[in-house]
Amino acid sequence: MRVINVAAAQLGPIQKADSRQAVVKRMIALMDEARSKGADLIVYPELALTTFFPRWYMENQAEVDAWFEREMPNAATKPLFERAAHHQIAMNFGYAELTPDGHHFNTSILTDKSGKIVGKYRKVHLPGHSEFDTERAFQHLEKRYFEPGDLGFNVWRTLGGIIGMAICNDRRWPETYRVMGLQGVEMVLIGYNTPSANPEKRVEALEKRMFHNRLSLQAGAYQNSTWVVGVAKAGVEDGHPLFGGSLIVNPDGEIVVEASTEADELLVHPCDLDATRFGKNTIFNFAEHRRIEHYGLISSRTGAVPPPET
Ligand code: CDV
């Protein structure tokens, strides 16, 4: 057995007015609880340090940049890194990254148990739009504030296993998991901020949206025989609801734990990485069964092109 005791640390809402220091205090409280439950790794959501700011339309770049981190760790997050090192617990969290040469990414990092950053991922599949959209019930301006990630879908050998990261909308795309699956991934960490309502389809029920969340995470896990840890930022942020439903999925695609609130909530589960072996060696033995001669369109065509009508 190769067990990683994973803590999925769902965060409740973060209001626009909340400081990073206040959020870090909440993250530390969850980390203390995770440590008391024997966790080796704690996983926080996408954009964990602030409210989900892409819902707000901004034209002033200085105002936009105020939501970004110029270095990691920084003054606000140093206490979190120190507590992680003290507890000897690895961590993963998302934040808005502004690089020294002026690039903006929706980023996630993975540390080892000493608090050293061992992996970085930048969100590839940015949802939403880049200009104010009068047709939407509310805005989702990720395409305005971020560039698509430039690092690809890597995996890292750490904590005795092979671990990868993705962020929110990435979880809906099978390519996300498969590229990591082809590197032998054994656990994928995915934070998210998903509105409880669909701004482009007002009749879509919350149940349907949560079904799609589970469907995507469970399919990704099963089809690549990997653990998947999905962690929400949930609850009502300045009048805008985000759903919860943080969960851990085993390599058979089954949910082993799931959050029941939209508040700060911790789920802890022992994840045996050896449980990935069976699927990887049988039905999803890629070397044995994949037929890459038929997959060319996946990497050569972006949009669907139906055949001409006859
Ligand atoms: N933060 C996100 O990427 N949210 C998207 C919403 C816009 C659908 C998601 O896939 O959950």
CSV table of C-alpha atoms and ligand atoms in Angstrom, one decimal:
chain,number,residue,atom,x,y,z
A,1,MET,CA,0.0,0.0,0.0
A,2,ARG,CA,1.1,3.6,-0.8
A,3,VAL,CA,-1.3,5.7,1.2
A,4,ILE,CA,-1.5,9.5,1.0
A,5,ASN,CA,-4.0,10.8,3.6
A,6,VAL,CA,-5.6,13.6,1.7
A,7,ALA,CA,-7.5,16.5,3.2
A,8,ALA,CA,-9.9,18.3,0.8
A,9,ALA,CA,-10.2,21.8,2.4
A,10,GLN,CA,-13.3,23.4,1.0
A,11,LEU,CA,-13.5,27.1,1.6
A,12,GLY,CA,-16.7,28.9,2.2
A,13,PRO,CA,-17.3,32.3,0.6
A,14,ILE,CA,-14.7,35.1,0.5
A,15,GLN,CA,-16.2,38.6,0.2
A,16,LYS,CA,-14.5,41.3,-1.9
A,17,ALA,CA,-13.8,43.2,1.3
A,18,ASP,CA,-12.0,40.2,3.0
A,19,SER,CA,-8.3,40.5,3.3
A,20,ARG,CA,-5.8,37.8,2.3
A,21,GLN,CA,-4.7,37.7,5.9
A,22,ALA,CA,-8.2,36.8,7.0
A,23,VAL,CA,-8.4,34.1,4.4
A,24,VAL,CA,-5.0,32.7,5.3
A,25,LYS,CA,-6.2,32.4,9.0
A,26,ARG,CA,-9.1,30.3,7.8
A,27,MET,CA,-6.8,28.1,5.7
A,28,ILE,CA,-4.5,27.6,8.7
A,29,ALA,CA,-7.5,26.6,10.9
A,30,LEU,CA,-8.3,23.9,8.3
A,31,MET,CA,-4.7,22.9,8.1
A,32,ASP,CA,-4.5,22.4,11.9
A,33,GLU,CA,-7.6,20.2,11.7
A,34,ALA,CA,-6.1,18.3,8.8
A,35,ARG,CA,-3.0,17.7,10.8
A,36,SER,CA,-4.9,16.5,13.8
A,37,LYS,CA,-6.6,14.0,11.5
A,38,GLY,CA,-3.2,12.7,10.2
A,39,ALA,CA,-3.3,14.3,6.7
A,40,ASP,CA,-0.2,14.2,4.5
A,41,LEU,CA,-1.6,16.6,1.9
A,42,ILE,CA,-4.1,19.4,2.1
A,43,VAL,CA,-5.9,20.7,-1.1
A,44,TYR,CA,-7.5,24.1,-1.3
A,45,PRO,CA,-9.6,25.6,-4.1
A,46,GLU,CA,-8.9,27.7,-7.2
A,47,LEU,CA,-8.2,31.4,-6.4
A,48,ALA,CA,-8.1,30.4,-2.7
A,49,LEU,CA,-6.8,33.8,-1.4
A,50,THR,CA,-9.5,36.1,-2.7
A,51,THR,CA,-13.1,36.3,-3.8
A,52,PHE,CA,-13.8,35.0,-7.3
A,53,PHE,CA,-12.9,38.4,-8.8
A,54,PRO,CA,-13.5,37.5,-12.5
A,55,ARG,CA,-17.2,38.0,-11.9
A,56,TRP,CA,-16.5,41.8,-11.7
A,57,TYR,CA,-15.9,43.9,-14.8
A,58,MET,CA,-12.8,46.1,-14.4
A,59,GLU,CA,-11.1,48.5,-16.9
A,60,ASN,CA,-8.4,49.9,-14.6
A,61,GLN,CA,-5.4,47.6,-14.8
A,62,ALA,CA,-4.1,48.6,-11.4
A,63,GLU,CA,-7.5,47.6,-9.9
A,64,VAL,CA,-7.2,44.2,-11.7
A,65,ASP,CA,-3.6,43.7,-10.6
A,66,ALA,CA,-4.5,44.2,-7.0
A,67,TRP,CA,-6.1,40.7,-7.1
A,68,PHE,CA,-2.9,39.1,-8.2
A,69,GLU,CA,0.2,37.8,-6.3
A,70,ARG,CA,3.6,39.0,-7.5
A,71,GLU,CA,5.5,36.3,-5.6
A,72,MET,CA,4.7,33.1,-3.8
A,73,PRO,CA,5.1,32.8,-0.8
A,74,ASN,CA,4.6,36.5,0.0
A,75,ALA,CA,3.9,38.4,3.2
A,76,ALA,CA,0.2,37.3,3.3
A,77,THR,CA,0.8,33.6,2.7
A,78,LYS,CA,4.1,33.2,4.6
A,79,PRO,CA,2.2,32.1,7.8
A,80,LEU,CA,0.5,29.3,5.7
A,81,PHE,CA,3.8,28.1,4.4
A,82,GLU,CA,5.4,28.2,7.9
A,83,ARG,CA,2.5,26.3,9.4
A,84,ALA,CA,2.7,23.7,6.6
A,85,ALA,CA,6.4,23.2,7.3
A,86,HIS,CA,5.7,23.0,11.1
A,87,HIS,CA,3.0,20.3,10.6
A,88,GLN,CA,5.0,18.6,7.8
A,89,ILE,CA,2.0,18.6,5.5
A,90,ALA,CA,2.2,19.1,1.8
A,91,MET,CA,-0.3,21.6,0.2
A,92,ASN,CA,-1.9,22.7,-3.0
A,93,PHE,CA,-3.8,25.9,-3.6
A,94,GLY,CA,-4.7,28.3,-6.4
A,95,TYR,CA,-4.1,32.0,-6.8
A,96,ALA,CA,-3.9,34.7,-9.4
A,97,GLU,CA,-0.3,35.0,-10.5
A,98,LEU,CA,1.4,38.1,-12.0
A,99,THR,CA,4.8,37.2,-13.3
A,100,PRO,CA,7.8,39.6,-13.1
A,101,ASP,CA,7.5,40.1,-16.9
A,102,GLY,CA,3.8,41.1,-16.6
A,103,HIS,CA,1.9,37.9,-17.5
A,104,HIS,CA,-1.3,37.0,-15.8
A,105,PHE,CA,-2.2,33.4,-15.0
A,106,ASN,CA,-4.8,31.4,-13.0
A,107,THR,CA,-2.2,29.3,-11.1
A,108,SER,CA,-2.0,26.4,-8.7
A,109,ILE,CA,1.0,25.2,-6.8
A,110,LEU,CA,2.0,22.0,-5.0
A,111,THR,CA,4.5,21.9,-2.1
A,112,ASP,CA,6.3,19.1,-0.4
A,113,LYS,CA,6.0,18.5,3.3
A,114,SER,CA,8.7,21.2,4.1
A,115,GLY,CA,6.6,23.9,2.3
A,116,LYS,CA,8.9,24.0,-0.7
A,117,ILE,CA,7.1,24.5,-4.0
A,118,VAL,CA,7.7,21.4,-6.1
A,119,GLY,CA,5.1,22.0,-8.9
A,120,LYS,CA,3.2,24.8,-10.6
A,121,TYR,CA,0.3,24.6,-13.0
A,122,ARG,CA,-1.4,27.4,-15.0
A,123,LYS,CA,-5.0,27.0,-16.0
A,124,VAL,CA,-5.3,26.0,-19.7
A,125,HIS,CA,-9.0,26.0,-20.3
A,126,LEU,CA,-10.2,29.5,-19.5
A,127,PRO,CA,-14.0,29.8,-19.5
A,128,GLY,CA,-16.1,32.9,-20.0
A,129,HIS,CA,-15.5,36.0,-22.1
A,130,SER,CA,-13.3,39.1,-22.3
A,131,GLU,CA,-15.7,42.0,-22.8
A,132,PHE,CA,-18.8,43.0,-20.7
A,133,ASP,CA,-21.7,40.8,-21.8
A,134,THR,CA,-25.1,42.4,-21.4
A,135,GLU,CA,-26.8,39.0,-22.2
A,136,ARG,CA,-25.4,37.3,-19.1
A,137,ALA,CA,-27.1,37.2,-15.7
A,138,PHE,CA,-23.6,37.9,-14.3
A,139,GLN,CA,-20.1,38.2,-15.7
A,140,HIS,CA,-17.3,35.6,-16.0
A,141,LEU,CA,-14.3,37.5,-17.2
A,142,GLU,CA,-11.5,34.9,-17.0
A,143,LYS,CA,-10.6,35.5,-20.6
A,144,ARG,CA,-10.2,39.2,-19.9
A,145,TYR,CA,-7.9,38.8,-16.8
A,146,PHE,CA,-5.8,35.7,-17.6
A,147,GLU,CA,-3.8,34.3,-20.4
A,148,PRO,CA,-4.1,30.6,-21.1
A,149,GLY,CA,-1.6,28.6,-19.1
A,150,ASP,CA,1.8,28.0,-20.8
A,151,LEU,CA,3.1,25.1,-18.8
A,152,GLY,CA,0.9,22.2,-20.1
A,153,PHE,CA,-0.3,19.3,-18.0
A,154,ASN,CA,2.7,18.1,-16.0
A,155,VAL,CA,2.9,15.6,-13.2
A,156,TRP,CA,5.4,15.4,-10.3
A,157,ARG,CA,6.9,12.6,-8.4
A,158,THR,CA,6.3,13.5,-4.8
A,159,LEU,CA,4.8,12.1,-1.6
A,160,GLY,CA,5.7,8.6,-2.9
A,161,GLY,CA,3.4,9.0,-5.9
A,162,ILE,CA,2.8,10.7,-9.2
A,163,ILE,CA,0.6,13.8,-8.8
A,164,GLY,CA,-0.9,16.3,-11.3
A,165,MET,CA,-2.9,19.5,-11.1
A,166,ALA,CA,-5.7,21.1,-13.0
A,167,ILE,CA,-8.0,24.0,-12.3
A,168,CYS,CA,-11.8,24.3,-12.4
A,169,ASN,CA,-13.0,24.3,-16.0
A,170,ASP,CA,-10.1,22.0,-16.9
A,171,ARG,CA,-12.1,19.2,-15.1
A,172,ARG,CA,-14.7,19.2,-17.8
A,173,TRP,CA,-12.2,18.3,-20.6
A,174,PRO,CA,-11.1,14.7,-21.0
A,175,GLU,CA,-7.8,15.8,-22.6
A,176,THR,CA,-6.8,17.3,-19.2
A,177,TYR,CA,-6.8,13.9,-17.5
A,178,ARG,CA,-5.6,11.9,-20.4
A,179,VAL,CA,-2.4,14.0,-20.9
A,180,MET,CA,-1.6,13.3,-17.3
A,181,GLY,CA,-2.8,9.7,-17.6
A,182,LEU,CA,-0.2,9.2,-20.3
A,183,GLN,CA,2.4,10.3,-17.7
A,184,GLY,CA,1.1,7.7,-15.2
A,185,VAL,CA,-0.7,10.1,-13.0
A,186,GLU,CA,-2.0,8.6,-9.7
A,187,MET,CA,-3.7,11.6,-8.2
A,188,VAL,CA,-5.1,14.8,-9.8
A,189,LEU,CA,-5.8,17.9,-7.6
A,190,ILE,CA,-8.5,20.2,-8.9
A,191,GLY,CA,-9.8,23.3,-7.2
A,192,TYR,CA,-12.8,25.1,-8.5
A,193,ASN,CA,-15.2,28.1,-8.2
A,194,THR,CA,-18.4,27.2,-10.0
A,195,PRO,CA,-21.5,29.5,-9.9
A,196,SER,CA,-24.6,27.7,-8.6
A,197,ALA,CA,-26.5,29.2,-11.6
A,198,ASN,CA,-25.7,29.2,-15.3
A,199,PRO,CA,-25.5,32.8,-16.5
A,200,GLU,CA,-26.3,31.8,-20.0
A,201,LYS,CA,-29.2,29.3,-19.1
A,202,ARG,CA,-31.2,30.7,-16.2
A,203,VAL,CA,-33.4,27.6,-16.0
A,204,GLU,CA,-30.5,25.2,-15.3
A,205,ALA,CA,-31.0,23.7,-11.8
A,206,LEU,CA,-28.3,23.5,-9.2
A,207,GLU,CA,-28.7,19.7,-9.2
A,208,LYS,CA,-27.9,19.5,-12.9
A,209,ARG,CA,-24.7,21.6,-12.3
A,210,MET,CA,-23.6,19.4,-9.4
A,211,PHE,CA,-24.3,16.3,-11.5
A,212,HIS,CA,-21.9,17.7,-14.2
A,213,ASN,CA,-19.3,18.3,-11.6
A,214,ARG,CA,-19.4,14.7,-10.3
A,215,LEU,CA,-19.7,13.3,-13.9
A,216,SER,CA,-16.6,15.1,-15.0
A,217,LEU,CA,-14.5,14.2,-12.0
A,218,GLN,CA,-15.7,10.6,-11.8
A,219,ALA,CA,-15.1,10.0,-15.5
A,220,GLY,CA,-11.6,11.5,-15.4
A,221,ALA,CA,-10.8,9.3,-12.5
A,222,TYR,CA,-12.2,6.1,-14.0
A,223,GLN,CA,-10.9,6.5,-17.5
A,224,ASN,CA,-7.4,7.1,-16.3
A,225,SER,CA,-7.5,4.9,-13.2
A,226,THR,CA,-6.4,7.8,-10.9
A,227,TRP,CA,-7.5,9.4,-7.7
A,228,VAL,CA,-9.2,12.8,-8.3
A,229,VAL,CA,-9.6,15.4,-5.5
A,230,GLY,CA,-12.0,18.2,-6.3
A,231,VAL,CA,-12.2,21.1,-4.0
A,232,ALA,CA,-14.7,24.0,-4.1
A,233,LYS,CA,-14.8,27.6,-3.0
A,234,ALA,CA,-18.5,27.7,-2.1
A,235,GLY,CA,-21.3,29.8,-0.7
A,236,VAL,CA,-22.5,33.3,-1.4
A,237,GLU,CA,-19.8,35.9,-2.3
A,238,ASP,CA,-21.2,39.4,-2.4
A,239,GLY,CA,-24.6,38.1,-3.5
A,240,HIS,CA,-23.2,35.5,-6.0
A,241,PRO,CA,-23.6,31.8,-5.0
A,242,LEU,CA,-21.0,29.2,-5.8
A,243,PHE,CA,-21.8,25.5,-5.2
A,244,GLY,CA,-19.9,23.2,-2.8
A,245,GLY,CA,-19.8,19.5,-3.4
A,246,SER,CA,-16.0,19.0,-2.8
A,247,LEU,CA,-15.2,15.4,-3.2
A,248,ILE,CA,-12.6,12.7,-3.5
A,249,VAL,CA,-13.0,10.1,-6.3
A,250,ASN,CA,-11.2,6.7,-6.3
A,251,PRO,CA,-9.6,5.1,-9.4
A,252,ASP,CA,-12.8,3.1,-10.0
A,253,GLY,CA,-14.7,6.4,-10.4
A,254,GLU,CA,-16.5,6.2,-7.1
A,255,ILE,CA,-17.0,9.1,-4.7
A,256,VAL,CA,-15.5,8.2,-1.4
A,257,VAL,CA,-16.2,11.4,0.5
A,258,GLU,CA,-18.3,14.5,-0.4
A,259,ALA,CA,-18.9,17.8,1.3
A,260,SER,CA,-22.3,18.6,2.8
A,261,THR,CA,-22.1,22.3,3.3
A,262,GLU,CA,-21.1,25.5,1.5
A,263,ALA,CA,-18.8,26.6,4.3
A,264,ASP,CA,-15.2,25.9,5.3
A,265,GLU,CA,-15.3,22.1,5.6
A,266,LEU,CA,-12.6,19.4,5.7
A,267,LEU,CA,-12.9,16.0,4.2
A,268,VAL,CA,-10.1,13.5,5.0
A,269,HIS,CA,-9.6,10.2,3.2
A,270,PRO,CA,-6.7,7.7,3.0
A,271,CYS,CA,-5.9,7.3,-0.7
A,272,ASP,CA,-3.9,4.2,-1.6
A,273,LEU,CA,-2.0,4.9,-4.8
A,274,ASP,CA,-1.6,1.2,-5.4
A,275,ALA,CA,-5.4,1.1,-6.0
A,276,THR,CA,-4.6,2.8,-9.4
A,277,ARG,CA,-2.6,-0.3,-10.5
A,278,PHE,CA,-5.5,-2.6,-11.4
A,279,GLY,CA,-7.2,-0.3,-13.9
A,280,LYS,CA,-3.9,0.9,-15.3
A,281,ASN,CA,-2.9,-2.7,-16.0
A,282,THR,CA,-6.2,-4.0,-17.4
A,283,ILE,CA,-9.0,-2.1,-19.1
A,284,PHE,CA,-7.0,1.2,-19.2
A,285,ASN,CA,-3.6,-0.3,-20.0
A,286,PHE,CA,-2.9,2.5,-22.5
A,287,ALA,CA,0.1,0.8,-24.1
A,288,GLU,CA,-2.0,-2.3,-24.8
A,289,HIS,CA,-5.2,-0.7,-26.1
A,290,ARG,CA,-4.9,2.8,-27.3
A,291,ARG,CA,-5.1,3.4,-31.1
A,292,ILE,CA,-3.3,6.7,-31.7
A,293,GLU,CA,-3.5,6.3,-35.5
A,294,HIS,CA,-7.2,7.3,-35.0
A,295,TYR,CA,-6.8,10.2,-32.6
A,296,GLY,CA,-5.1,12.8,-34.9
A,297,LEU,CA,-8.1,15.2,-34.8
A,298,ILE,CA,-7.8,15.6,-31.1
A,299,SER,CA,-4.6,17.6,-31.4
A,300,SER,CA,-5.0,19.1,-34.9
A,301,ARG,CA,-8.6,20.5,-34.8
A,302,THR,CA,-10.1,22.8,-32.2
A,303,GLY,CA,-13.8,23.2,-33.2
A,304,ALA,CA,-16.2,20.6,-34.5
A,305,VAL,CA,-16.5,20.5,-38.3
A,306,PRO,CA,-19.4,18.3,-39.3
A,307,PRO,CA,-19.3,16.6,-42.8
A,308,PRO,CA,-20.9,18.5,-45.6
A,309,GLU,CA,-24.7,17.8,-46.1
A,310,THR,CA,-25.4,15.6,-49.0
B,1,CDV,N1,-13.9,29.0,-12.5
B,1,CDV,C1,-14.3,28.2,-13.5
B,1,CDV,O1,-13.6,27.8,-14.4
B,1,CDV,N2,-15.7,28.1,-13.6
B,1,CDV,C2,-16.3,27.3,-14.6
B,1,CDV,C3,-17.7,27.9,-14.9
B,1,CDV,C4,-17.6,29.2,-15.6
B,1,CDV,C5,-18.5,27.0,-15.7
B,1,CDV,C6,-16.4,25.9,-14.3
B,1,CDV,O2,-16.1,25.1,-15.2
B,1,CDV,O3,-16.9,25.5,-13.3
